[in-house]
CSV table of C-alpha atoms in Angstrom, one decimal:
chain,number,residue,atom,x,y,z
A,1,UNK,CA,-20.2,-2.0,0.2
A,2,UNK,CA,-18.0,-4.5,1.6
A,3,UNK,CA,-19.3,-8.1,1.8
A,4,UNK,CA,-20.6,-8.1,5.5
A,5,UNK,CA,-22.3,-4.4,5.2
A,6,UNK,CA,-20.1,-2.7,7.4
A,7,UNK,CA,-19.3,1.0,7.6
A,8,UNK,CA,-16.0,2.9,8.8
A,9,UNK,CA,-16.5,4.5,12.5
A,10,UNK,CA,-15.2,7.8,11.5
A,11,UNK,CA,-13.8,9.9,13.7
A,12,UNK,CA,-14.6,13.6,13.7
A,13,UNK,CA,-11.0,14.8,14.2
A,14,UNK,CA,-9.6,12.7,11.8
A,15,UNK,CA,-12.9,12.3,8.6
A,16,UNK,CA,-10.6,11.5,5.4
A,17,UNK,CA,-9.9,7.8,5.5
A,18,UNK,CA,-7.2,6.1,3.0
A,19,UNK,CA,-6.8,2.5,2.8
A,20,UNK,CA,-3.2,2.8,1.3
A,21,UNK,CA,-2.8,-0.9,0.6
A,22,UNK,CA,-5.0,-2.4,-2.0
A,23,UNK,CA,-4.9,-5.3,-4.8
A,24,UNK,CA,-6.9,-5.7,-8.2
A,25,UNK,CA,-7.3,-9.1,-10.2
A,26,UNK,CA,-6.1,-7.4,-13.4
A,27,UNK,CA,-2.8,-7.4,-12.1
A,28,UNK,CA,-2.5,-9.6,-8.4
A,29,UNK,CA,-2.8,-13.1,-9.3
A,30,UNK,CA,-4.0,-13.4,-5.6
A,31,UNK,CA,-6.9,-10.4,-6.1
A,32,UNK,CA,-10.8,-11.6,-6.6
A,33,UNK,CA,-12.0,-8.3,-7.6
A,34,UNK,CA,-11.4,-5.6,-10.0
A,35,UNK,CA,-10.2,-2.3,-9.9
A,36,UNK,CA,-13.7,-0.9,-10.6
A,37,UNK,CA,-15.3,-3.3,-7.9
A,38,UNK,CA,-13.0,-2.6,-5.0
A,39,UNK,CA,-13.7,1.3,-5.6
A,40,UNK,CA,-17.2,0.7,-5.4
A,41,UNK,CA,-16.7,-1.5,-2.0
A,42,UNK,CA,-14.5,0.9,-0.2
A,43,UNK,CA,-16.6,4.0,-1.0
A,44,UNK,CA,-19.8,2.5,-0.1
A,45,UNK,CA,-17.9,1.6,3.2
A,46,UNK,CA,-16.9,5.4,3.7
A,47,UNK,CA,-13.5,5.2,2.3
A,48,UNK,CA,-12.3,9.2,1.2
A,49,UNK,CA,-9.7,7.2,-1.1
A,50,UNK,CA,-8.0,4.8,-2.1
A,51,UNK,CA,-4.5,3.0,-3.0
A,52,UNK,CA,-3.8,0.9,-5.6
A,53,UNK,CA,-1.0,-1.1,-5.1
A,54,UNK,CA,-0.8,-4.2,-7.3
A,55,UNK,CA,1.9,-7.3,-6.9
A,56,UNK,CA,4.4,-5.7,-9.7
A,57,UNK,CA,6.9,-7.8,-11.9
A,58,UNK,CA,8.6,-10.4,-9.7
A,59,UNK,CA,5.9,-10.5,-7.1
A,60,UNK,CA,2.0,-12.6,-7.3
A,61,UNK,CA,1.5,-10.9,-10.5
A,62,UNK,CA,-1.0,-12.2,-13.4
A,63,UNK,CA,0.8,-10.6,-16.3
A,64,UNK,CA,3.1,-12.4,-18.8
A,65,UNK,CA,6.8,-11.4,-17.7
A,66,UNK,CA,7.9,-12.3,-21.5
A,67,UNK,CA,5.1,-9.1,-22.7
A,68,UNK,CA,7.7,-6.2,-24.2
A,69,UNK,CA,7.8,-3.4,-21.6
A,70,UNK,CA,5.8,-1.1,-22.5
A,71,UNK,CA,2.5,-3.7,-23.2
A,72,UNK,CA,3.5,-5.3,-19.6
A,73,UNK,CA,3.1,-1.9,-18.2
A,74,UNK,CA,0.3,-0.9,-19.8
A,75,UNK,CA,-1.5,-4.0,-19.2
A,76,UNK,CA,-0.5,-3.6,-15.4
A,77,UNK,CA,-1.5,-0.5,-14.9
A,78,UNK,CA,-5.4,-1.7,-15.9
A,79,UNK,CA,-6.8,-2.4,-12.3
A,80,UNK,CA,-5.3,1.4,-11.5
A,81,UNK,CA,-7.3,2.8,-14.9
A,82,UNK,CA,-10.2,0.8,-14.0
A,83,UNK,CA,-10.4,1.6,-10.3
A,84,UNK,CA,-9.4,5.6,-11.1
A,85,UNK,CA,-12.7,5.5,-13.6
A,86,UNK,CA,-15.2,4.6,-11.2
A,87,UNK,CA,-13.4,6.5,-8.4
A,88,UNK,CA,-14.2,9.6,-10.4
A,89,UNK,CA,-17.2,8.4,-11.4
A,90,UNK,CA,-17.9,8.0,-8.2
A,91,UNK,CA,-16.6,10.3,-5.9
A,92,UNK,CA,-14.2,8.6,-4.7
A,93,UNK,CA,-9.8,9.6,-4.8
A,94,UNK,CA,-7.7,6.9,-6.4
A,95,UNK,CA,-4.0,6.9,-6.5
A,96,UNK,CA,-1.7,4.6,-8.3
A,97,UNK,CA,1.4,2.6,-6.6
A,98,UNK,CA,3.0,-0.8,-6.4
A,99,UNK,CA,4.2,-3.3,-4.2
A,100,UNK,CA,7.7,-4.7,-5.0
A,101,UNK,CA,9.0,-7.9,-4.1
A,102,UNK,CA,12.7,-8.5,-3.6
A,103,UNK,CA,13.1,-12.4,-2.6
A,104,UNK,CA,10.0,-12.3,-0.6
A,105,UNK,CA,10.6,-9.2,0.9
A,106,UNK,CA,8.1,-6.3,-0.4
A,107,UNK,CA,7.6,-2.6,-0.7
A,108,UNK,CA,4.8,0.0,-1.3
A,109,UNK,CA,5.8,2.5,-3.7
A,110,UNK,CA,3.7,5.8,-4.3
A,111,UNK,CA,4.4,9.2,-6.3
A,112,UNK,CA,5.3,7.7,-9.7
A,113,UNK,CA,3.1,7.3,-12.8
A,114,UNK,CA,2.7,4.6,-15.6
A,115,UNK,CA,4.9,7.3,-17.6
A,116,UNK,CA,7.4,7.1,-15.5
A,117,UNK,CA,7.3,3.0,-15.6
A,118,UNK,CA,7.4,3.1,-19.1
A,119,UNK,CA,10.8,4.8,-19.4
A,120,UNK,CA,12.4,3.2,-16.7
A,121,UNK,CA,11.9,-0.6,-17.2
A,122,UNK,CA,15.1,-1.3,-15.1
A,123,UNK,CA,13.1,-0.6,-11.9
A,124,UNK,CA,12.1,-3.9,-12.3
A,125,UNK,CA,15.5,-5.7,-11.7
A,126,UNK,CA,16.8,-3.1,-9.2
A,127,UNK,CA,18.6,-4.2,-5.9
A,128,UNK,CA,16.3,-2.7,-2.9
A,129,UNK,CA,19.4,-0.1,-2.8
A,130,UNK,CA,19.2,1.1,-6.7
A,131,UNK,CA,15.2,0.7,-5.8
A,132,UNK,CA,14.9,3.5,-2.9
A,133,UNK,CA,17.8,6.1,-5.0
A,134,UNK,CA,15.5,5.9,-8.3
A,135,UNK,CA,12.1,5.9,-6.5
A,136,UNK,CA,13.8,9.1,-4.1
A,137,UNK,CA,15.4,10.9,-6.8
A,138,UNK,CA,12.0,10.8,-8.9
A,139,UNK,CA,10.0,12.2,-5.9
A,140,UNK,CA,8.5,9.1,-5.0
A,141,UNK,CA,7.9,7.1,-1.2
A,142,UNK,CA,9.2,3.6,-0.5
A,143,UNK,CA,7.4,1.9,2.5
A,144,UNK,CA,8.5,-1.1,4.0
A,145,UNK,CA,5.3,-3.5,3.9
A,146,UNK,CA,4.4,-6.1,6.8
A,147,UNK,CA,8.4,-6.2,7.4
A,148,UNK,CA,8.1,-8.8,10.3
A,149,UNK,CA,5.4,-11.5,8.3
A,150,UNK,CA,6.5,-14.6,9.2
A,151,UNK,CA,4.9,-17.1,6.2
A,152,UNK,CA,6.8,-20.4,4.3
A,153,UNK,CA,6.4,-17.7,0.8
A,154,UNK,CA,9.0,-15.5,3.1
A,155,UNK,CA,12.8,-16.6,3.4
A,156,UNK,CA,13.8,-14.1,5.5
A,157,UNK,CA,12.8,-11.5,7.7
A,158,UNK,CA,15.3,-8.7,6.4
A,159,UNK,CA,14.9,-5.2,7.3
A,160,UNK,CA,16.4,-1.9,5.4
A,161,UNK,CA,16.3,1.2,7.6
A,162,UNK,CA,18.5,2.7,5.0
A,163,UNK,CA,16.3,2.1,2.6
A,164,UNK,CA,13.1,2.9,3.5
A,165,UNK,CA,10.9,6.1,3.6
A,166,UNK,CA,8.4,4.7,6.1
A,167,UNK,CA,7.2,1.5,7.4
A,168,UNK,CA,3.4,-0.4,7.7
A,169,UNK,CA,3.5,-0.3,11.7
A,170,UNK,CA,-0.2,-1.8,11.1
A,171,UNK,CA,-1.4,-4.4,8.6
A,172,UNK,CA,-5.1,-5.0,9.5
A,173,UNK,CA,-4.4,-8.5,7.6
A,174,UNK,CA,-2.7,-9.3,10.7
A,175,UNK,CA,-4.9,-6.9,12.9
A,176,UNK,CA,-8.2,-7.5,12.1
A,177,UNK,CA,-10.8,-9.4,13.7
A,178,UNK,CA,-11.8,-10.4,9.9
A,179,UNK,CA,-8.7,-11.5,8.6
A,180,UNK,CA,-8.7,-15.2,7.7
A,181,UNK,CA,-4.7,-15.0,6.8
A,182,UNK,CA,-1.8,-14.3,8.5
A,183,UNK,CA,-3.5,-13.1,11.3
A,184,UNK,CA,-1.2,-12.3,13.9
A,185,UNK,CA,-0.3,-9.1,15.4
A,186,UNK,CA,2.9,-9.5,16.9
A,187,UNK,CA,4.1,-9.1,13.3
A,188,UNK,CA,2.4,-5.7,13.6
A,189,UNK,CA,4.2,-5.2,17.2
A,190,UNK,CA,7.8,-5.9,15.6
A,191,UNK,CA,7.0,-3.9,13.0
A,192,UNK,CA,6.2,-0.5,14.9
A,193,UNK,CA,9.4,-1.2,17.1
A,194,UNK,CA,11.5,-1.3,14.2
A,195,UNK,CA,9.8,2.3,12.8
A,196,UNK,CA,10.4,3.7,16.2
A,197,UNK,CA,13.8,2.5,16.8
A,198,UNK,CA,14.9,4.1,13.4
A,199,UNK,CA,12.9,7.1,13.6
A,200,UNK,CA,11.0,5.8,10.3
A,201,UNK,CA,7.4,7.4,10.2
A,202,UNK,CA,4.3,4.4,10.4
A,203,UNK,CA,1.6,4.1,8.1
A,204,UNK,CA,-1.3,1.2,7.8
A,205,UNK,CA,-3.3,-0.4,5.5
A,206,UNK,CA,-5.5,-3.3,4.8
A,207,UNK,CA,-3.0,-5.3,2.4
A,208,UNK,CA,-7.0,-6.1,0.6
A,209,UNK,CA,-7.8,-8.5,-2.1
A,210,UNK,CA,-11.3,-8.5,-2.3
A,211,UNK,CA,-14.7,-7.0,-1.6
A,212,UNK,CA,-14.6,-8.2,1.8
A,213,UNK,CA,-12.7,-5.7,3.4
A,214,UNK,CA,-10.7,-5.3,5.9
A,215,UNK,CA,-11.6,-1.6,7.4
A,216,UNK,CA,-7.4,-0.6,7.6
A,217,UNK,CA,-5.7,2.2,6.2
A,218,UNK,CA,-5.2,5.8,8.0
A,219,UNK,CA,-7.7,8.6,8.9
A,220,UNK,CA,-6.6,12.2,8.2
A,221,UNK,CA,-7.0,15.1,9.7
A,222,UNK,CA,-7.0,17.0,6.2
A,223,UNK,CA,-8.2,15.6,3.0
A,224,UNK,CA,-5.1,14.5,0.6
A,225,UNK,CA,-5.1,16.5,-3.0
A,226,UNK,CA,-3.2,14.0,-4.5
A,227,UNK,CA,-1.1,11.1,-4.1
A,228,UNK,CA,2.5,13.5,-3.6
A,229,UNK,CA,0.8,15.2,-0.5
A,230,UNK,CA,0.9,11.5,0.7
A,231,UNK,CA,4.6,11.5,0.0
A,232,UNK,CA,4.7,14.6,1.9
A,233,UNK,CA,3.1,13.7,4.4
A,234,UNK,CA,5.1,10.4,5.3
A,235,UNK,CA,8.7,11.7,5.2
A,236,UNK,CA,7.3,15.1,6.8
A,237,UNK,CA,7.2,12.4,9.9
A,238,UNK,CA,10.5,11.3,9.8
A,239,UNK,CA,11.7,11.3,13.5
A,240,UNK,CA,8.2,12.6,14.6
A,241,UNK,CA,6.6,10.3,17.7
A,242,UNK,CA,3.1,8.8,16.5
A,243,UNK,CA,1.5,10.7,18.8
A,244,UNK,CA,1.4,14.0,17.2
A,245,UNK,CA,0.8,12.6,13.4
A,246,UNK,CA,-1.8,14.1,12.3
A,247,UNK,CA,-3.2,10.9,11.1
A,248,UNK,CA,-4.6,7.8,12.6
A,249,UNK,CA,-2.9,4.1,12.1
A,250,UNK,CA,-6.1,2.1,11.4
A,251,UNK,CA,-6.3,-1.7,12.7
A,252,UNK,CA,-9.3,-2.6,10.5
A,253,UNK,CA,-11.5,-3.2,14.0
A,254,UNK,CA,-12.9,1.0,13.3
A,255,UNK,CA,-15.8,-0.1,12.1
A,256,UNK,CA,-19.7,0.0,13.5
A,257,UNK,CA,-22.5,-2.7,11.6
């Protein structure tokens, strides 16, 4: 399990827990596990499932950007593969995504595939605009990732309620009694007043890049089949107070020694 032995608290109305946010050293040059390590941590920690959501092309990736396509996508797809193999292995759910960076500014995407990256390399260089109308018209979920993180590797704060399926309204990085980075959770408060002033629906995960984990992510009512009931789920929410989700916003403090 996790490096300090902890277990999730779970809660009996809500027993499926997701952590949606989740990084692998085959592919985040910032990661210090592998795909196949940080399954075993989070479902030893009581994790239903996880996210994989590696730093893709312009973001704190580890794969040479001069690779053709089709190797670069293969190779960054690898912490995915590696965590979906033990996952099954395992018992545990694994479902692929990516974070995008656009000049500091980043997004979670989910309900795509490494077939779908391989035919449409132009993802890469899309404007955040181009970004949300391919990921959309492919069936896919954009969510706006710690949009109020304040750091010097940040320009600009710069929001895009137009494009955006969902924001992180909690990002136990920032939440978490563990975090040793950019702890602070007004980032977190700005973050759920920009979802609510929008209507956008709030998710949360851990933002994890190791063993030692964080205990964010969301807790579900019902158990997710696959990663497009997670896309469901999200814009399902759209204009629907956080209240009567039928999910919980984890902090990463749910946890019992």
């Amino acid at each position: 399990m996790g490096q300090t032995g902890e277990i999730l608290k779970i809660d009996s109305r809500y027993p499926y827990v997701y952590e949606t946010h989740l990084h692998t050293s085959q592919a985040s040059a910032c990661a210090k596990a592998s795909g196949a390590q940080m399954a075993r941590a989070c479902f030893e920690a009581g994790y239903t499932g996880i996210m994989v959501t590696d730093h893709f092309f312009y973001g704190n990736n580890c794969i040479d950007r001069s690779l053709p396509w089709h190797e670069w996508v293969e190779r960054f797809c690898a912490g995915y593969e590696d965590a979906k193999a033990e996952g099954d292995r395992i018992g545990l759910q694994v479902f692929f995504g990516w974070e995008a960076n656009d000049n500091g500014t980043e997004f979670l995407i989910y309900g795509l595939d490494k077939e779908w990256l391989l035919t449409h390399p132009e993802i890469k260089d899309a404007t955040i605009e181009e970004q949300y109308r391919m990921v959309n018209a492919a069936g896919g979920l954009v969510v706006h990732c710690h949009p109020y993180r304040d750091e010097p590797y940040i320009p600009a704060v710069r929001i895009f309620p137009d494009f955006t399926d969902a924001v992180e309204g909690v990002n136990a990085t920032h939440a978490s009694r563990k975090s040793k980075g950019h702890n602070n959770p007004d980032f977190d408060v700005r973050a759920r007043e920009y979802a609510q002033r929008y209507g956008l629906p709030m998710t949360a995960g851990s933002d994890i890049h190791s063993t030692d984990l964080l205990f964010g992510g969301i807790a579900c009512s019902k158990k997710l089949q696959d990663v497009h009931d997670y896309v469901r789920l999200l814009k399902s929410m759209r204009g629907v107070d956080r209240a009567d989700y039928p999910y919980m916003l984890l902090d990463g403090n749910e946890v019992m020694e």
